[in-house]
């Protein structure tokens, strides 16, 4: 489970994208195969962050929730 909270004064400055990229790099270095997560449709901010990362995403919308798979 992950949550990225950025103070309002620093939102839209790339902090969440940077944190997610660092987490992904650390996970890959530790031989994890990827991430799986669930995102509620009203969480527009995390969807925007995910659009910015360089990894291949597999996103499906099922049962009123997005299922996200990021394979390394």
Tab-separated table of C-alpha atoms in Angstrom, residues 7 25 49 58 62 64:
chain	number	residue	atom	x	y	z
A	7	UNK	CA	1.571	19.789	1.092
A	25	UNK	CA	13.867	2.113	-8.888
A	49	UNK	CA	1.338	11.282	-11.672
A	58	UNK	CA	-1.291	-1.877	-17.362
A	62	UNK	CA	-13.232	-2.916	-13.160
A	64	UNK	CA	-15.684	1.004	-10.074
